[in-house]
Coordinates of C-alpha atoms in Angstrom, one line a residue:
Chain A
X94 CA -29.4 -3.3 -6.0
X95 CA -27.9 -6.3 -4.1
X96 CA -24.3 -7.9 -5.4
X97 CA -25.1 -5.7 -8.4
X98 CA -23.5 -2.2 -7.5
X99 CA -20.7 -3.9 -6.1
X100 CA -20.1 -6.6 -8.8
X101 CA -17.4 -9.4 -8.9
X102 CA -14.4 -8.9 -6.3
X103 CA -12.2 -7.8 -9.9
X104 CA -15.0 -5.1 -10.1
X105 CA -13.0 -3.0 -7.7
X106 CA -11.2 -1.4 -10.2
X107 CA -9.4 2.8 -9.0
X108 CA -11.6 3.8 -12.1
X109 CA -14.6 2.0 -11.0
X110 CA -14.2 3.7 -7.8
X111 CA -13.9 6.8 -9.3
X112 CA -17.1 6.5 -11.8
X113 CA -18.9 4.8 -9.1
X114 CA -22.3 6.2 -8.4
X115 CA -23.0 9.4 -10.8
X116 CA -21.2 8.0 -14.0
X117 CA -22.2 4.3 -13.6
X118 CA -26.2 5.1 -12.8
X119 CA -26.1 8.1 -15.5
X120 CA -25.2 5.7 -18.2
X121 CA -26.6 2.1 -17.1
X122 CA -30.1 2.8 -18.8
X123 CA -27.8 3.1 -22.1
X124 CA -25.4 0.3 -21.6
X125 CA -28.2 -1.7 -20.8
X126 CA -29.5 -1.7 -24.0
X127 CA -26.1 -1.9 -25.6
X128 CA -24.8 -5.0 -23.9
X129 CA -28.1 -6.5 -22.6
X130 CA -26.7 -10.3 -22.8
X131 CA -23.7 -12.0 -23.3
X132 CA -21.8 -11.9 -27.0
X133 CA -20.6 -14.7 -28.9
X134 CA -17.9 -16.2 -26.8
X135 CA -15.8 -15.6 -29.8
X136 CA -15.8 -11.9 -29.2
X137 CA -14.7 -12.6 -25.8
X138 CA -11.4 -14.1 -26.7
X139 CA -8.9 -12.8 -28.1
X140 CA -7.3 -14.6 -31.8
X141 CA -3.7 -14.2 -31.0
X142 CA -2.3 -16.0 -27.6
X143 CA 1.1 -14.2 -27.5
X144 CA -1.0 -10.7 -27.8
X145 CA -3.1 -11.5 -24.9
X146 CA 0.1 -12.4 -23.1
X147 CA 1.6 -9.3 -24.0
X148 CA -1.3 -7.3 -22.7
X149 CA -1.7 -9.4 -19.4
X150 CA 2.0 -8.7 -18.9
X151 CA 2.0 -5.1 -19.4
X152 CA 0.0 -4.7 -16.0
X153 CA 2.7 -4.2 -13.7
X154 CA 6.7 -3.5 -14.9
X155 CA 8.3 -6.0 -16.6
X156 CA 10.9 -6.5 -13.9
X157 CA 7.7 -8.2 -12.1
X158 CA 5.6 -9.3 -15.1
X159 CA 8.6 -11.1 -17.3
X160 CA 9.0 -13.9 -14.3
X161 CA 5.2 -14.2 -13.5
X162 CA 2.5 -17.0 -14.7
X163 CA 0.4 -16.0 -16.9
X164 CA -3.0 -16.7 -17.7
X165 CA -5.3 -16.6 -21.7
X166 CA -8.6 -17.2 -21.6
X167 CA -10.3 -20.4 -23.0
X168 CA -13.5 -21.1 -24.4
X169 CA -14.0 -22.9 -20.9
X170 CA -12.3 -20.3 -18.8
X171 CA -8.4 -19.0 -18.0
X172 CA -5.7 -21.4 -18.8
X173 CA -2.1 -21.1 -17.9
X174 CA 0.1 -20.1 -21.1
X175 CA 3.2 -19.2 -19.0
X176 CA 4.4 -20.9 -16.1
X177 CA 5.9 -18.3 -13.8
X178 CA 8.5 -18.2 -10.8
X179 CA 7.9 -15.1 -8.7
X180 CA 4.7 -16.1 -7.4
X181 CA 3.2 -12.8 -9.3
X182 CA 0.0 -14.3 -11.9
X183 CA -1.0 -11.7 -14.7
X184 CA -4.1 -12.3 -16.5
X185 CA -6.1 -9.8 -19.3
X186 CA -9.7 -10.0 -17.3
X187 CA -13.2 -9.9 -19.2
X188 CA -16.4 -7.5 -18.7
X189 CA -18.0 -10.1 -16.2
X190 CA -15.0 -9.6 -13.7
X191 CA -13.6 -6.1 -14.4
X192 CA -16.0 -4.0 -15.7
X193 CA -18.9 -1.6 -14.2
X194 CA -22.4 -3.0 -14.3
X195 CA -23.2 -1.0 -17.6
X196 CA -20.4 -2.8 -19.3
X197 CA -21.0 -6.2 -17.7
X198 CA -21.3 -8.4 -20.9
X199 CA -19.5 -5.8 -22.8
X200 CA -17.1 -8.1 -25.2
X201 CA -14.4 -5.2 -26.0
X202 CA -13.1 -5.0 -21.7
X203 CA -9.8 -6.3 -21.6
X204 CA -8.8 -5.3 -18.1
X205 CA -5.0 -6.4 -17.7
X206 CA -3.7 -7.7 -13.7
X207 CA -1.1 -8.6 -12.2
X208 CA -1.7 -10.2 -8.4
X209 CA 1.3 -11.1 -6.2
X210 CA 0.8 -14.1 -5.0
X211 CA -1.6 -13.6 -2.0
X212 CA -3.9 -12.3 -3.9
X213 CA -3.7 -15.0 -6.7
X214 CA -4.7 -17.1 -3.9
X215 CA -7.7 -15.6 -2.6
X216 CA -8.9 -12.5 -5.1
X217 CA -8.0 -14.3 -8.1
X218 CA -9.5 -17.7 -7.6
X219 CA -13.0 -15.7 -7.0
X220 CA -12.6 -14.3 -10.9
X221 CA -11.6 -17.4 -12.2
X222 CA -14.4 -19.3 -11.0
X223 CA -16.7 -16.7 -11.7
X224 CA -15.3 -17.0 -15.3
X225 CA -16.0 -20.8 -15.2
X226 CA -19.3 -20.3 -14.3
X227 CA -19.7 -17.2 -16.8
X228 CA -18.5 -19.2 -19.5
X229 CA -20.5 -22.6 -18.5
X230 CA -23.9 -20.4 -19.8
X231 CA -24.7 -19.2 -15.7
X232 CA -26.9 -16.2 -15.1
X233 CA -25.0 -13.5 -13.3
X234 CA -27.7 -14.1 -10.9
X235 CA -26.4 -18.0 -10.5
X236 CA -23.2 -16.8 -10.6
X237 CA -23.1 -14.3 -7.9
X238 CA -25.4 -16.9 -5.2
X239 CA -22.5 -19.2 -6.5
X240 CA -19.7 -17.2 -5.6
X241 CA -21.4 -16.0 -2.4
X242 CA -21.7 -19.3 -1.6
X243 CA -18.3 -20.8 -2.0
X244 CA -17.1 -17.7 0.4
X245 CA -19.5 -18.9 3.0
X246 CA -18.3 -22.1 2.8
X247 CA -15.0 -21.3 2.8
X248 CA -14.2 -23.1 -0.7
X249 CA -12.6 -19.9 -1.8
X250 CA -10.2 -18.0 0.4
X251 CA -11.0 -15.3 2.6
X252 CA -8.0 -12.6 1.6
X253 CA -4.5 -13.3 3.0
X254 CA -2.2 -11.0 4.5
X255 CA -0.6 -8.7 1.9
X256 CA -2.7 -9.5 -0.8
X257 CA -2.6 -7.0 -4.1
X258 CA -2.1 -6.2 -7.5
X259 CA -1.1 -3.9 -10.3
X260 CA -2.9 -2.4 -12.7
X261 CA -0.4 0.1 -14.4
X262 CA -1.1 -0.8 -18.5
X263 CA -1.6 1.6 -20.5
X264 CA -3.2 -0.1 -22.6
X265 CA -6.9 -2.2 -22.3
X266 CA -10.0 -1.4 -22.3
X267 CA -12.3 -0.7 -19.4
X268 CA -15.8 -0.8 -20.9
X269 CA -18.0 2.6 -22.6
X270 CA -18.2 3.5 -18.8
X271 CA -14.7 4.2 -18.0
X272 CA -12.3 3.7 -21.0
X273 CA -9.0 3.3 -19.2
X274 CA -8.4 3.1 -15.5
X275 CA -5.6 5.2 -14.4
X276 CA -2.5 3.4 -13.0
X277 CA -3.0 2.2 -9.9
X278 CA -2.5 -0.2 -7.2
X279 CA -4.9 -2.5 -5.6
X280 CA -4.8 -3.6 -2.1
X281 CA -7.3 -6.7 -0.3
X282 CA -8.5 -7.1 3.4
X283 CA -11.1 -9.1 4.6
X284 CA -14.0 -6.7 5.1
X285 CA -12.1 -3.6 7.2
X286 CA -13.7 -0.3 7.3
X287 CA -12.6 1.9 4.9
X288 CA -12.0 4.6 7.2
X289 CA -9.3 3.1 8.6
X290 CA -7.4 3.9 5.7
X291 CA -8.7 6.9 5.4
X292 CA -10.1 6.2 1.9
X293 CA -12.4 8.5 0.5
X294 CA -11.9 11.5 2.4
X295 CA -11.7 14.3 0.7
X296 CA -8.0 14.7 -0.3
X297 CA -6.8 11.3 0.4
X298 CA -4.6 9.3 -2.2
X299 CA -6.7 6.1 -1.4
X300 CA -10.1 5.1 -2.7
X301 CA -12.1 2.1 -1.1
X302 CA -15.0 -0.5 -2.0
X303 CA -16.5 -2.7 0.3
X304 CA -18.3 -6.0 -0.9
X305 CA -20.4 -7.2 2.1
X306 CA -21.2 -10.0 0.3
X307 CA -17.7 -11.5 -0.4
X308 CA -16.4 -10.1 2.4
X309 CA -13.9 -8.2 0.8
X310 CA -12.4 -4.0 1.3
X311 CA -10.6 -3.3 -1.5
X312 CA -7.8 -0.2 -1.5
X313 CA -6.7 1.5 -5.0
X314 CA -4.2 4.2 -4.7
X315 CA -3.4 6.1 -7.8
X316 CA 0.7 6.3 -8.6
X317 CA 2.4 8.3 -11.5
X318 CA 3.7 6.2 -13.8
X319 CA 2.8 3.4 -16.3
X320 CA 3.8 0.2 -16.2
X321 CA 6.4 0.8 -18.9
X322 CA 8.0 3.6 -16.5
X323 CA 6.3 6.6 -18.8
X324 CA 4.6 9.3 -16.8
X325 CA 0.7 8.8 -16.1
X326 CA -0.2 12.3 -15.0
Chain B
X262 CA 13.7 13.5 -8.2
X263 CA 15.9 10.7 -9.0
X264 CA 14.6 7.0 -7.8
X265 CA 17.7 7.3 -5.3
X266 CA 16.9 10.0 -3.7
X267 CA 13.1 8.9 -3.0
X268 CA 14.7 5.6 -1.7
X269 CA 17.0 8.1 0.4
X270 CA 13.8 10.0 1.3
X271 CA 12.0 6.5 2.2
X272 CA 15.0 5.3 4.5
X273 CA 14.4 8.6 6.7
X274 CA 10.7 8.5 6.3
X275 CA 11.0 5.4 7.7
X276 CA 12.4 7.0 10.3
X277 CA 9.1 7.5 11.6
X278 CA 7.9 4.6 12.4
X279 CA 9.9 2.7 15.0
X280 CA 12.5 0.5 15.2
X281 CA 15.2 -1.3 17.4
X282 CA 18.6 -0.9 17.7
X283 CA 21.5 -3.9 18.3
X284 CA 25.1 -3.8 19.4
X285 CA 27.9 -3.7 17.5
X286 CA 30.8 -1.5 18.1
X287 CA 28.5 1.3 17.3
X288 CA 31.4 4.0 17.6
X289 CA 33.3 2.7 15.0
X290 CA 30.1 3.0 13.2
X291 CA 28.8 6.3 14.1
X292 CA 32.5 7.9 13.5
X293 CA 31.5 8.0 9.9
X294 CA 28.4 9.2 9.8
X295 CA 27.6 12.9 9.8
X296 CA 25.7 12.9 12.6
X297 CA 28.1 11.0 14.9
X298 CA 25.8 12.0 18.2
X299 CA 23.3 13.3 19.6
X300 CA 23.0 17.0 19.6
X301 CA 21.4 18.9 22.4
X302 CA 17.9 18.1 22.9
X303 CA 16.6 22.0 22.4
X304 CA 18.0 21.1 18.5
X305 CA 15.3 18.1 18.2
X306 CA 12.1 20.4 19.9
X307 CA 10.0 22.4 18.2
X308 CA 7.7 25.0 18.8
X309 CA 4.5 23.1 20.4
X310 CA 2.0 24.9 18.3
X311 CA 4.5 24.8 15.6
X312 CA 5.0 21.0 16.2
X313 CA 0.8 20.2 16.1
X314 CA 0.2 22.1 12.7
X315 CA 3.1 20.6 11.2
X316 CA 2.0 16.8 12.4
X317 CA -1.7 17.6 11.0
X318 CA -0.2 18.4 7.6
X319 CA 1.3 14.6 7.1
X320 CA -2.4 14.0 6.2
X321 CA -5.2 15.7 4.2
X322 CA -6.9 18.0 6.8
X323 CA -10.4 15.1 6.5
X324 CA -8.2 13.0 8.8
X325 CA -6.0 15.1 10.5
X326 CA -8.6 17.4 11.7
X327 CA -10.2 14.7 14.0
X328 CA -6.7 13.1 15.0
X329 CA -4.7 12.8 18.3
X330 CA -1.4 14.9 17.7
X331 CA 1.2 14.1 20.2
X332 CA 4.4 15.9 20.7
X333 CA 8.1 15.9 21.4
X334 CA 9.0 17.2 25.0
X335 CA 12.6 17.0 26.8
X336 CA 11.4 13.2 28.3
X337 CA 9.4 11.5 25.2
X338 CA 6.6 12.4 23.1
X339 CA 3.1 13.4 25.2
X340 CA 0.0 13.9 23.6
X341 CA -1.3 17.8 23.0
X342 CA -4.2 17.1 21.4
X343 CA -6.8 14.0 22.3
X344 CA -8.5 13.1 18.9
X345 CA -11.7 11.3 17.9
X346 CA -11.2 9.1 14.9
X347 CA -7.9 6.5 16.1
X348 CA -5.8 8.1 13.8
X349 CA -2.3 9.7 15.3
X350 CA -0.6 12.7 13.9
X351 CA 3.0 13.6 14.9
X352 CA 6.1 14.7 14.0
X353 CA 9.2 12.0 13.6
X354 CA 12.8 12.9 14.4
X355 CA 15.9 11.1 13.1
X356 CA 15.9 8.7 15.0
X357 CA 13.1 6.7 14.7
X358 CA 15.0 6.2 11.4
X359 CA 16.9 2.3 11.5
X360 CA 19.7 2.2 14.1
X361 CA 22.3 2.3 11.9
X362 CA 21.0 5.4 9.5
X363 CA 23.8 7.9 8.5
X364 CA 20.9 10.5 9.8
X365 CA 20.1 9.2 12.9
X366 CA 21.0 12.0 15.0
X367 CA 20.0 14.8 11.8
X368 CA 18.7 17.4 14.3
X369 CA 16.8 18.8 11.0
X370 CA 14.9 15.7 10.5
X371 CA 11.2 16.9 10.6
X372 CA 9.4 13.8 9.4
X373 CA 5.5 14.4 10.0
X374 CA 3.3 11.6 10.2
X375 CA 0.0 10.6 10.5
X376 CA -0.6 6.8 11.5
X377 CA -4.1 5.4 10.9
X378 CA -5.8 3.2 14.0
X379 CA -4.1 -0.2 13.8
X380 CA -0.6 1.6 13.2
X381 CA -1.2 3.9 16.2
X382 CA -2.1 1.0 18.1
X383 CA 0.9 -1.4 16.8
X384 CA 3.5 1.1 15.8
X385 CA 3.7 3.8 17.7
X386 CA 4.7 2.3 20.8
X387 CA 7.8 1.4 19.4
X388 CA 8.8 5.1 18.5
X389 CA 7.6 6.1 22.4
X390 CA 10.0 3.4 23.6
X391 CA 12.9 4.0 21.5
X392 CA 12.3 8.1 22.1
X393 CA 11.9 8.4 26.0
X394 CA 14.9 5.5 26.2
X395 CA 17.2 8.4 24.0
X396 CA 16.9 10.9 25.6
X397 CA 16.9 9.6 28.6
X398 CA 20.5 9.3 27.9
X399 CA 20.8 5.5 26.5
X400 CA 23.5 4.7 23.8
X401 CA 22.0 2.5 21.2
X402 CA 22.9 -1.1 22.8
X403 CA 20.8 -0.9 25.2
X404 CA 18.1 0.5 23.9
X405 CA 18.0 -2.1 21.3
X406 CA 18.5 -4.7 24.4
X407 CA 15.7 -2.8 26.4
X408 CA 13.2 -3.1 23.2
X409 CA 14.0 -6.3 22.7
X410 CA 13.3 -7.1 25.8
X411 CA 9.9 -5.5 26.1
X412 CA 9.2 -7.4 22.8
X413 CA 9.8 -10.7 24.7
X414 CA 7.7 -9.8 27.7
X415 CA 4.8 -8.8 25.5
X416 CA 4.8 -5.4 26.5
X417 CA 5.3 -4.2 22.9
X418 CA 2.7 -4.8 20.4
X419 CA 2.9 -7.1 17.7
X420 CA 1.9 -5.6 14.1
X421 CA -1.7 -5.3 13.3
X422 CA -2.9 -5.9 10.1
X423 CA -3.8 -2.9 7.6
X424 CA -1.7 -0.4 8.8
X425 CA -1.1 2.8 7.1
X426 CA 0.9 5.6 7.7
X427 CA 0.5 9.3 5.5
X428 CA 3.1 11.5 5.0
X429 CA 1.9 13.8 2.1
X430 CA 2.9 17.0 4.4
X431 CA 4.9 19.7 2.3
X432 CA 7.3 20.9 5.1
X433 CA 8.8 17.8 6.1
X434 CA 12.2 17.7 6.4
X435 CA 13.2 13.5 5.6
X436 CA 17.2 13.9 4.5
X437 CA 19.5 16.1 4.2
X438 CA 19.7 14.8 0.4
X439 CA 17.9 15.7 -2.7
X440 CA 15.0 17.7 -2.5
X441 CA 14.5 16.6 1.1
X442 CA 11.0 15.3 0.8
X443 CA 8.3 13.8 -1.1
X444 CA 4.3 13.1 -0.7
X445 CA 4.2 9.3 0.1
X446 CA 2.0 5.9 2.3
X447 CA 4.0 3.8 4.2
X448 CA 2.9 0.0 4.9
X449 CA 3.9 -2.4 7.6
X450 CA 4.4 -6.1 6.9
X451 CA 5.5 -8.4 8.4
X452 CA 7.1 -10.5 5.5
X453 CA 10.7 -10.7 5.3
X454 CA 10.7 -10.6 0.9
X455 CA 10.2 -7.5 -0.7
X456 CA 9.5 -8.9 -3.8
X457 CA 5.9 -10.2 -1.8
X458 CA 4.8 -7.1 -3.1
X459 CA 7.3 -6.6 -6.3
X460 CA 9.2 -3.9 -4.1
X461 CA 12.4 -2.1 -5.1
X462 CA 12.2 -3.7 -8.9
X463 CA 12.6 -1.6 -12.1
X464 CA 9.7 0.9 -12.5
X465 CA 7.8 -0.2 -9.7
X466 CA 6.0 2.2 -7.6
X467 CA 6.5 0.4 -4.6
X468 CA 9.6 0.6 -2.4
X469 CA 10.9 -1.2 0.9
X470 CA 13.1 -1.7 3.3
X471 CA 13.6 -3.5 6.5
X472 CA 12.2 -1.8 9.6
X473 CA 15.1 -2.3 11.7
X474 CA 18.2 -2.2 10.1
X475 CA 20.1 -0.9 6.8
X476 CA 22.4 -3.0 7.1
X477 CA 22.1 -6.0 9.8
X478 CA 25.9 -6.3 10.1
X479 CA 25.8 -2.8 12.0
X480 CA 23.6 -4.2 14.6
X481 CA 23.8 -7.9 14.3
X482 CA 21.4 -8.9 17.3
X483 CA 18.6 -7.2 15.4
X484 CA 18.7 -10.3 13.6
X485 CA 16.6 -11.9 15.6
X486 CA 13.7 -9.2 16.2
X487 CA 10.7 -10.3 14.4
X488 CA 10.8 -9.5 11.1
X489 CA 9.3 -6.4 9.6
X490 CA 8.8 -4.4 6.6
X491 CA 7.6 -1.1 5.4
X492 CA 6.3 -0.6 1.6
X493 CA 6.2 2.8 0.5
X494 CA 4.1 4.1 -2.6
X495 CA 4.5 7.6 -3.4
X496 CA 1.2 9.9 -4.2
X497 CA 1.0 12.5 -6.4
X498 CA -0.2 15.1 -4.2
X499 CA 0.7 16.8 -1.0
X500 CA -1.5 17.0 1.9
X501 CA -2.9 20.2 1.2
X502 CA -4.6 18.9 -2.5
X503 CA -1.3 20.6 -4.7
X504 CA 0.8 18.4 -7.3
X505 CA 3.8 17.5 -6.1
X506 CA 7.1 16.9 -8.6
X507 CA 7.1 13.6 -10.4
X508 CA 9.3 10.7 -8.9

């Protein structure tokens, strides 16, 4: 099932990881049928700016998210709304990006991120051209041999040292498959084995997906609060 | 647990990882710590069986099971057990904590560790330096002088990228403060800004502090040792697959 399983680099998601074969595979036959092409773009956007900037802002603590750019999605893809000044971008990310294949066109994701700045270089720049391309009328099909492309060509960024992100809202919406990820970090290297982290194993903290395609490993590791400093457990 | 005390946790934690030492008059320094010296060396040595279970329980037993364990002896740490999957298991004592930590010489410190490949490779021969150069009878100064010298001649590794160190074990001993431990990763970077990662800000899970120094006007020649970083995020669980208390 080619770039399929694995999905856009955003697609890398601690829930995804978790739902990841069983859940995903039990319920794509469904979701297929439920979201078997892209909505409206309307349904994709959301009516009120300073809501979607809320929501983008409540992925990581505000004593990260308050100074950080932010970025609202257009009907031609993500514009900047706030200018930020800690190098942090936070962005509410759509079905196409963020979502499990079942939910792929799914119009109700709103997946808030924030990436530090290493990853707003490399992992971030992927999503937002995928969402140009998404948004342009591409298949995910043309999208993906796109994408794959661009990485080849090194047009986008392999992943720099210390990229991550935070994904501690508690609010959004993950698709039917997965309704909420738990709060969690994210962590991207340049195609590394995953046992190296030891992710996966039974007991560890840290879950890993590998994208041989993009050339990306990407780490989640659950922690125990929200973004808003509430307990998550 | 209050945020303080996991930050107090995190500075000994840190302890196990490796760092360098500077000059400075250190006794004026050390006169007001607790832990002024170092006690005899039968108060840092464990048990050697003791010493390998409690170094395999810094990690869930599907990584320790497979991983080198290396132990303290009289001279420096040796290995006991020769793994097969890169990882390193061991347990730290106080002074692998930064030079100028008020439990540097905590014979209690206990901190097990387990270091994935790339940190075994890049780390830990920091922590064999600075422990045979100890207790070989060194004051700080010149250890710091003899790692930074090592570092110069290339006989020290330079940081590797994705390294990862576990220390989820449930009968570590980090500080004397607080509950005196708590399940957490530790991260090496090599960035000099903490807020790279959004460290040390209001609710954030993530926590870090320089790998050499608390305070650089203890030991001012570490100023010029390459700069490092670890980020710590603490887990939810120990080792062993139980909750642990909320942070």
């Amino acid at each position: 099932m080619r770039k399929k399983k694995v999905g856009a680099i955003a697609i890398k998601s601690f829930a995804m990881l978790v739902v990841f074969g069983t859940a995903c595979q039990a319920m794509a036959q469904d979701a297929k049928t439920t979201y078997p092409s892209m909505a409206p773009i309307e349904q994709y956007l959301m009516p009120d700016q300073g809501s979607e900037i809320a929501l983008a802002r409540s992925a990581s603590p505000d004593s990260i998210s308050r100074d950080a750019e932010v970025l609202v999605l257009g009907r031609h893809g993500f514009e900047t709304a706030v200018k930020g000044k800690n190098g942090f971008v936070c962005i509410v990310e759509r079905s196409w990006t963020s979502a499990a294949d079942p939910d792929f066109w799914n119009p109700k994701v709103r997946t808030p991120i924030c990436y530090n700045a290493a990853a707003a270089r490399s992992v971030l720049l992927r999503n937002t051209k995928r969402t140009n391309l998404i948004l342009a009328g591409r298949t995910q099909a043309q999208v993906d041999e796109a994408i794959f492309a661009a990485v080849d060509k090194k047009e986008l960024s392999a992943m720099g040292p210390g990229a991550m992100c935070y994904m501690m809202s508690k609010q959004g919406y993950g698709g039917d498959s997965v309704e909420h990820w738990p709060s969690h970090l994210m962590f991207f290297y340049s195609q590394t084995d995953p046992a190296t982290w030891g992710a996966g194993l039974p007991g560890s903290p840290i879950l890993a997906m590998s994208d041989d395609h993009e050339h990306v490993t990407t780490f989640a590791i659950g922690v125990q609060r929200w973004s808003d400093g509430t307990e998550a457990r | 647990m209050a945020r303080n005390q996991i930050h107090s946790i995190f500075l000994s934690a840190f302890a196990l990882v490796a760092a360098l030492i500077a000059s400075r008059p250190a006794a004026a320094q050390d006169a007001k710590q607790p832990y002024p010296s170092m006690a005899p060396v039968e108060q840092y040595l464990m048990d050697r069986d003791a010493e390998i279970a409690l170094a395999r329980s810094a990690a869930p037993d599907a990584i320790s099971h497979d991983a080198s364990v290396i132990v303290l002896t009289r001279h420096g740490y040796e290995t006991a057990v020769q793994g097969k999957n890169g990882w390193v298991c061991w347990v730290g004592r106080g002074w692998m904590a930064m030079f100028d930590h008020p439990e540097f010489w905590n014979p209690k410190i206990r901190a097990a560790d387990c270091l994935n490949p790339p940190a075994a490779r890049s780390v830990l021969p920091y922590a064999y330096k600075r422990t045979e150069l100890l207790l070989a009878g060194h004051s700080k100064p010149e250890v710091i002088a003899a790692i930074k010298s090592a570092i110069e001649k290339k006989e020290l590794p330079a940081l590797e990228q994705g390294t990862v160190s576990y220390m989820m074990s449930k009968s570590s001993y980090l500080t004397d403060s607080g509950d005196h431990n708590g399940p957490h990763l530790m991260f090496f970077q090599t960035n000099k800004n903490d807020a790279t990662w959004g460290a040390n800000l209001t609710n954030s899970p993530v926590l870090s502090v320089n790998y050499w120094y608390l305070s650089v006007e203890a030991y001012p020649q570490l100023k010029s040792f390459p700069p490092l970083s670890v980020f710590l995020v603490v887990v939810d669980k120990w080792s062993d697959g139980t909750p642990a208390p909320p942070m």
